[in-house]
mmCIF file of C-alpha atoms in Angstrom:
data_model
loop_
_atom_site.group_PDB
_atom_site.id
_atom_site.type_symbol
_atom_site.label_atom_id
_atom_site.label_comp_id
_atom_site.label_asym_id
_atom_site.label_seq_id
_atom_site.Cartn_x
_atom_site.Cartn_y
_atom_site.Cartn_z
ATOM 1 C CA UNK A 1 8.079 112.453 87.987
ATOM 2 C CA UNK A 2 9.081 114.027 84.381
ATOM 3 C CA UNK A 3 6.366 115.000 82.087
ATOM 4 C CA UNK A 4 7.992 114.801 78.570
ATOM 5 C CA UNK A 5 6.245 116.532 75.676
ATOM 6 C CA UNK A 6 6.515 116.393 72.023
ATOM 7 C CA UNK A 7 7.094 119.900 70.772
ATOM 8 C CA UNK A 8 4.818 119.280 67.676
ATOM 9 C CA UNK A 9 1.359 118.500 69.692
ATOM 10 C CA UNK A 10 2.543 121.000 72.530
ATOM 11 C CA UNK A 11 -0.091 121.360 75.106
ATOM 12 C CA UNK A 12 -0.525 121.201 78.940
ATOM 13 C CA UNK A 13 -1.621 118.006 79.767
ATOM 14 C CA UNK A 14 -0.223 116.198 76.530
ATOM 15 C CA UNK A 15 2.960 114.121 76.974
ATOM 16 C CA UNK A 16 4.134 110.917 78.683
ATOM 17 C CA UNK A 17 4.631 110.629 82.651
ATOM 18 C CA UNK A 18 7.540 109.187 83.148
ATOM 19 C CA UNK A 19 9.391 107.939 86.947
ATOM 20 C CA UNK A 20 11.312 110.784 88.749
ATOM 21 C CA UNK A 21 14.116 108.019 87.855
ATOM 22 C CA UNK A 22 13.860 108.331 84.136
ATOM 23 C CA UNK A 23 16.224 110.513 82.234
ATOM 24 C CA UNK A 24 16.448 108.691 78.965
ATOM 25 C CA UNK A 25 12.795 108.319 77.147
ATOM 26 C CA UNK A 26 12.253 106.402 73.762
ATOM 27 C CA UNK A 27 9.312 107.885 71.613
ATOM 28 C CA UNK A 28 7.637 105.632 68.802
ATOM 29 C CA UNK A 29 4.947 106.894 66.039
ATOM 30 C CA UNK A 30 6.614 109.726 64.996
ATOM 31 C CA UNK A 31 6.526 110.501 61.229
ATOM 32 C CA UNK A 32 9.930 110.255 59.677
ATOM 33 C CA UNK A 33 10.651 113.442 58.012
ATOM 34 C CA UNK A 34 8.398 115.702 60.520
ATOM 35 C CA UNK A 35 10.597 117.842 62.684
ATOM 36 C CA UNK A 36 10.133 117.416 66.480
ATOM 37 C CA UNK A 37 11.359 119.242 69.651
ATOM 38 C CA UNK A 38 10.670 118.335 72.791
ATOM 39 C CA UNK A 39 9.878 119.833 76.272
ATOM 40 C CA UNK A 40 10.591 118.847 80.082
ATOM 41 C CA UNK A 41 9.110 119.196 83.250
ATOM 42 C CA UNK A 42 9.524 118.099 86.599
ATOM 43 C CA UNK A 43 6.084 116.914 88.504
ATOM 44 C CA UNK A 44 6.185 116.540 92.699
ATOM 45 C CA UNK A 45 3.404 116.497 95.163
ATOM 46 C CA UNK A 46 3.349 120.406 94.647
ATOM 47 C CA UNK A 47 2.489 120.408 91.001
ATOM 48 C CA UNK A 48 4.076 121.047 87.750
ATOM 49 C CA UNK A 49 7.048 123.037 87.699
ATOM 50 C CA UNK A 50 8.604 124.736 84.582
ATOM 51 C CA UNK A 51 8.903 123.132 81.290
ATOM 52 C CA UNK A 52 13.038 123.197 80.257
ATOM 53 C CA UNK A 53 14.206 124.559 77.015
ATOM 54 C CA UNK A 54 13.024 123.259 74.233
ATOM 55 C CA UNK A 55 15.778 120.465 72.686
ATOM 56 C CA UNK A 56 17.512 121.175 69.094
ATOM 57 C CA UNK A 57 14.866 120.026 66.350
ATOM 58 C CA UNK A 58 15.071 116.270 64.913
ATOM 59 C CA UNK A 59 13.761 114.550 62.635
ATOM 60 C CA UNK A 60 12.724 110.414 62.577
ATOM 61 C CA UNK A 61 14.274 108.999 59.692
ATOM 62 C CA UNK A 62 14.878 105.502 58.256
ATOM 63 C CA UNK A 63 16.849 103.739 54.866
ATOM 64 C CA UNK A 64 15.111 104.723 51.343
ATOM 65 C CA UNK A 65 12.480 102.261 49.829
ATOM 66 C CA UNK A 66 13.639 100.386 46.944
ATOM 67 C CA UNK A 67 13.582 102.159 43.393
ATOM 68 C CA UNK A 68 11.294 100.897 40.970
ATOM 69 C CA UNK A 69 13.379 99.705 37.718
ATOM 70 C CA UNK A 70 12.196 100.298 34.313
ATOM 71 C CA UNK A 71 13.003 98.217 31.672
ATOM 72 C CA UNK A 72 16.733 98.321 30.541
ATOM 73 C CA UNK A 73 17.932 99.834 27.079
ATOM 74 C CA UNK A 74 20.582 97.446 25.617
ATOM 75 C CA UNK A 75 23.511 99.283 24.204
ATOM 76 C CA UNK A 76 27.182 98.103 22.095
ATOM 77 C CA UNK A 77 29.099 97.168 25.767
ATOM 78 C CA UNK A 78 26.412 98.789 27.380
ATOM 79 C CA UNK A 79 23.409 98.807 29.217
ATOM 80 C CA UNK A 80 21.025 101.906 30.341
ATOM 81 C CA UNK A 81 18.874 101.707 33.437
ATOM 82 C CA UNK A 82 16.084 104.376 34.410
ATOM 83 C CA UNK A 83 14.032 103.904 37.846
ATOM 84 C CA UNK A 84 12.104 106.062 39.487
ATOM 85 C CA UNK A 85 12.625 106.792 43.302
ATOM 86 C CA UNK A 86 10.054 106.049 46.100
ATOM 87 C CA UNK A 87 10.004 107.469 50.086
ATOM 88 C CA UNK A 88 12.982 108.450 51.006
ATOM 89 C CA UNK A 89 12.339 107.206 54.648
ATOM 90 C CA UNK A 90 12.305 110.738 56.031
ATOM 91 C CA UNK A 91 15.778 111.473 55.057
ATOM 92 C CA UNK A 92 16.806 112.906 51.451
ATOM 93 C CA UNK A 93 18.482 110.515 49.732
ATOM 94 C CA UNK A 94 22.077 111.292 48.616
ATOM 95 C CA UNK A 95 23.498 109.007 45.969
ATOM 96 C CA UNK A 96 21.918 106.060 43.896
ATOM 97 C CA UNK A 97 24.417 102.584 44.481
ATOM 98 C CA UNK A 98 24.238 100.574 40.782
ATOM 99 C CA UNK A 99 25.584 96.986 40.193
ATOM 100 C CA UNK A 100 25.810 94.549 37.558
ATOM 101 C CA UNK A 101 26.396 91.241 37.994
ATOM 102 C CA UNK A 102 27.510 88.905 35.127
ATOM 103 C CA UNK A 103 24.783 85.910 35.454
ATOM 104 C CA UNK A 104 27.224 83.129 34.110
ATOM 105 C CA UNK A 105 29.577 82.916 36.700
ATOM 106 C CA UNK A 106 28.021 85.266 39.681
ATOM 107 C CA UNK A 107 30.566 88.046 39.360
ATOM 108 C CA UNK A 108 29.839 91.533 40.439
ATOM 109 C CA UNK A 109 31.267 92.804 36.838
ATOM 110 C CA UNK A 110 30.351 97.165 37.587
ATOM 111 C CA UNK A 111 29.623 99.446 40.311
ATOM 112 C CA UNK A 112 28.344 102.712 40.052
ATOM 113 C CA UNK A 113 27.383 105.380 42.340
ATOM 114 C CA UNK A 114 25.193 108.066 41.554
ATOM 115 C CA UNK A 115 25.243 111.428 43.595
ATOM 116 C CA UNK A 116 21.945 113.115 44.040
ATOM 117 C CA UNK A 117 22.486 116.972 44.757
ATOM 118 C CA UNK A 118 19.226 118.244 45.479
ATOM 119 C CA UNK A 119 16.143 117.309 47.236
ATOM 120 C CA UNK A 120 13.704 115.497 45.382
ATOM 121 C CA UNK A 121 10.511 114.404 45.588
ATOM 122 C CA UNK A 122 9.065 110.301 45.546
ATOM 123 C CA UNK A 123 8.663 109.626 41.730
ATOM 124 C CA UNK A 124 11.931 111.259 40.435
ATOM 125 C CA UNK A 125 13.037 109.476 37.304
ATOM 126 C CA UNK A 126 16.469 108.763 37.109
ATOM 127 C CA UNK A 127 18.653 107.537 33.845
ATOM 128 C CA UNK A 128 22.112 105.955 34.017
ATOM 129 C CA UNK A 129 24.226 104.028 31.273
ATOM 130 C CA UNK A 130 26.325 101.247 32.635
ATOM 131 C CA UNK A 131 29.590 101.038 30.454
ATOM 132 C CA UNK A 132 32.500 98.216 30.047
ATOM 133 C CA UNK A 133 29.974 95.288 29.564
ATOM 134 C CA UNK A 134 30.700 92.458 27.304
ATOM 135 C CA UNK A 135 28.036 92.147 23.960
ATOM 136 C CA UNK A 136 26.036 88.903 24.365
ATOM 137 C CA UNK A 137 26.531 88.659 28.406
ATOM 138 C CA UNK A 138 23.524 88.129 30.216
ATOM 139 C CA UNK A 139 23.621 90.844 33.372
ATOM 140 C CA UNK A 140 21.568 90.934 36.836
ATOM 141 C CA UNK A 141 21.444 94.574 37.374
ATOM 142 C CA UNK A 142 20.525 95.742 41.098
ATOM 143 C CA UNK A 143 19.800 99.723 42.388
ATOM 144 C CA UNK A 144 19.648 100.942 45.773
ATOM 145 C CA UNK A 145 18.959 104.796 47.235
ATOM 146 C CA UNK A 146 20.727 105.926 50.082
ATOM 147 C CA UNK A 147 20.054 108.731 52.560
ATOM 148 C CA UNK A 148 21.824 109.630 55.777
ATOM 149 C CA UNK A 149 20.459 106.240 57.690
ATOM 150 C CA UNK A 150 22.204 104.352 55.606
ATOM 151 C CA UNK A 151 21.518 102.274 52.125
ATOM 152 C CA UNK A 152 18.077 101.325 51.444
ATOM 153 C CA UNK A 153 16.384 98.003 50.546
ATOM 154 C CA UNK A 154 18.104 96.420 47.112
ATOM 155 C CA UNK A 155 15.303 97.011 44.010
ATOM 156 C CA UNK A 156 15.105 93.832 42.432
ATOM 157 C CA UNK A 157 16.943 92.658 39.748
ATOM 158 C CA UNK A 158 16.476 92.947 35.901
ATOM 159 C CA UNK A 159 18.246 91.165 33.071
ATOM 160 C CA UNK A 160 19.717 92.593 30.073
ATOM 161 C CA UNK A 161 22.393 91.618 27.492
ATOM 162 C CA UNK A 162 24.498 94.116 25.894
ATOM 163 C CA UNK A 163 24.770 94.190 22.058
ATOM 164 C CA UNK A 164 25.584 95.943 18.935
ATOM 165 C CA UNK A 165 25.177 95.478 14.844
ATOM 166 C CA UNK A 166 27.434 91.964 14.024
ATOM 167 C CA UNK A 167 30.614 92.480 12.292
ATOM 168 C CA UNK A 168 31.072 92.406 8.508
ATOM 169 C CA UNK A 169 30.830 89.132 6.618
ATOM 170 C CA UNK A 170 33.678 87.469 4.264
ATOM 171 C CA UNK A 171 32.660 87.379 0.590
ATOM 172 C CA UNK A 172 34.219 84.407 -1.238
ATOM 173 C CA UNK A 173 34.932 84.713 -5.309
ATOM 174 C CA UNK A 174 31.865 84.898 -7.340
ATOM 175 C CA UNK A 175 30.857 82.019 -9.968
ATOM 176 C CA UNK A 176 29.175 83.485 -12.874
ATOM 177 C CA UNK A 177 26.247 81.486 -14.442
ATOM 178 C CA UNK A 178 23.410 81.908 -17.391
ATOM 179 C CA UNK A 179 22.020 85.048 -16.033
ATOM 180 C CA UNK A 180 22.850 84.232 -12.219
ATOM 181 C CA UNK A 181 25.579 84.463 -9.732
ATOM 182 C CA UNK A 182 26.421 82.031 -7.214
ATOM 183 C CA UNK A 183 27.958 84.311 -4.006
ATOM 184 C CA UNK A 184 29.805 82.302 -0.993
ATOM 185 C CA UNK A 185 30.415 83.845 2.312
ATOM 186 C CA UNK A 186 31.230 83.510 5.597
ATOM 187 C CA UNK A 187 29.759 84.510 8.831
ATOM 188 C CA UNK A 188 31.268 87.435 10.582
ATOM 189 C CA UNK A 189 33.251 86.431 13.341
ATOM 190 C CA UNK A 190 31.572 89.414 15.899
ATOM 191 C CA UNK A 191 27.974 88.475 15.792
ATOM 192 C CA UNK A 192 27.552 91.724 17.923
ATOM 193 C CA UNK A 193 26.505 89.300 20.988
ATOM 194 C CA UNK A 194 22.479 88.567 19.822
#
């Protein structure tokens, strides 16, 4: 028999028995992010022999929890999105994945990625401005963190529609009256998409 135990709650006695015939063991209820080593010894009818080395430290990990999304800052082409990060599943998350899909026809219209340098902590706010949008588009925009297990679960989607100050209008020729004007003009062809 092999007495396997979990270098974090090392102690005699602690550990799972497993068949003489076992030399793969699956462990369950770790906590991603804790580090773990783990120890080895052989059990016959003589007792407990030595424990092995210890193995190289590893730590349980899974993907990122979704960001939670703010509300989006329409811009001229533009849109800005801030979120702020949740559990990074053990692992520290390494880039931010950003798309926007046009809602008329279902296209994915921009992708962005967003590299994350440093560790940080659940509740990070982040800020990003999504560029080459067309003014008076509605847009499905999606974020998801990823760490070294892989992308995490997609945040759900908010709506914006980029827009800017309309265009300039088209004065016609004044008609003078008795003490009054009448002005004619025409509607600016940009409206600025609202």
């Amino acid at each position: 028999r092999y007495r396997v135990i979990n270098g974090k709650y090392f102690q005699d006695g602690y550990g799972r028995l497993l068949p003489g015939s076992t030399q793969i063991s699956y462990w369950t209820g770790l906590i991603n992010g804790a580090t773990y080593v783990f120890l080895i010894r052989a059990d016959n009818a003589n007792g407990m022999g030595q424990y092995s080395m210890p193995s190289p430290p590893i730590r349980p990990r899974t993907w990122p929890q979704s960001p939670v999304v703010g509300t989006p800052r329409p811009g001229n082409g533009a849109v800005t999105l801030s979120w702020t990060s949740r559990d990074n599943g053990g692992s520290p998350i390494t880039s931010y994945e950003i798309e926007a899909w046009k809602v008329s026809d279902s296209t994915l219209a921009r992708t962005l990625t967003l590299p994350i340098t440093t560790s940080e902590p659940s509740g990070t706010e982040h800020q990003v401005r999504v560029d080459g949008l067309t003014n008076g588009s509605t847009y499905d925009f999606y974020i998801q963190a990823v760490n070294a297990a892989g992308p995490g679960q997609v945040s759900g989607g908010v709506k914006a529609v980029p827009r800017t100050t309309p265009g300039a209008p088209t004065i016609g020729t004044p008609v003078a009256g008795n003490d009054a004007a009448r002005v004619y003009w025409t509607a600016p062809t940009e409206n600025g998409g609202a």
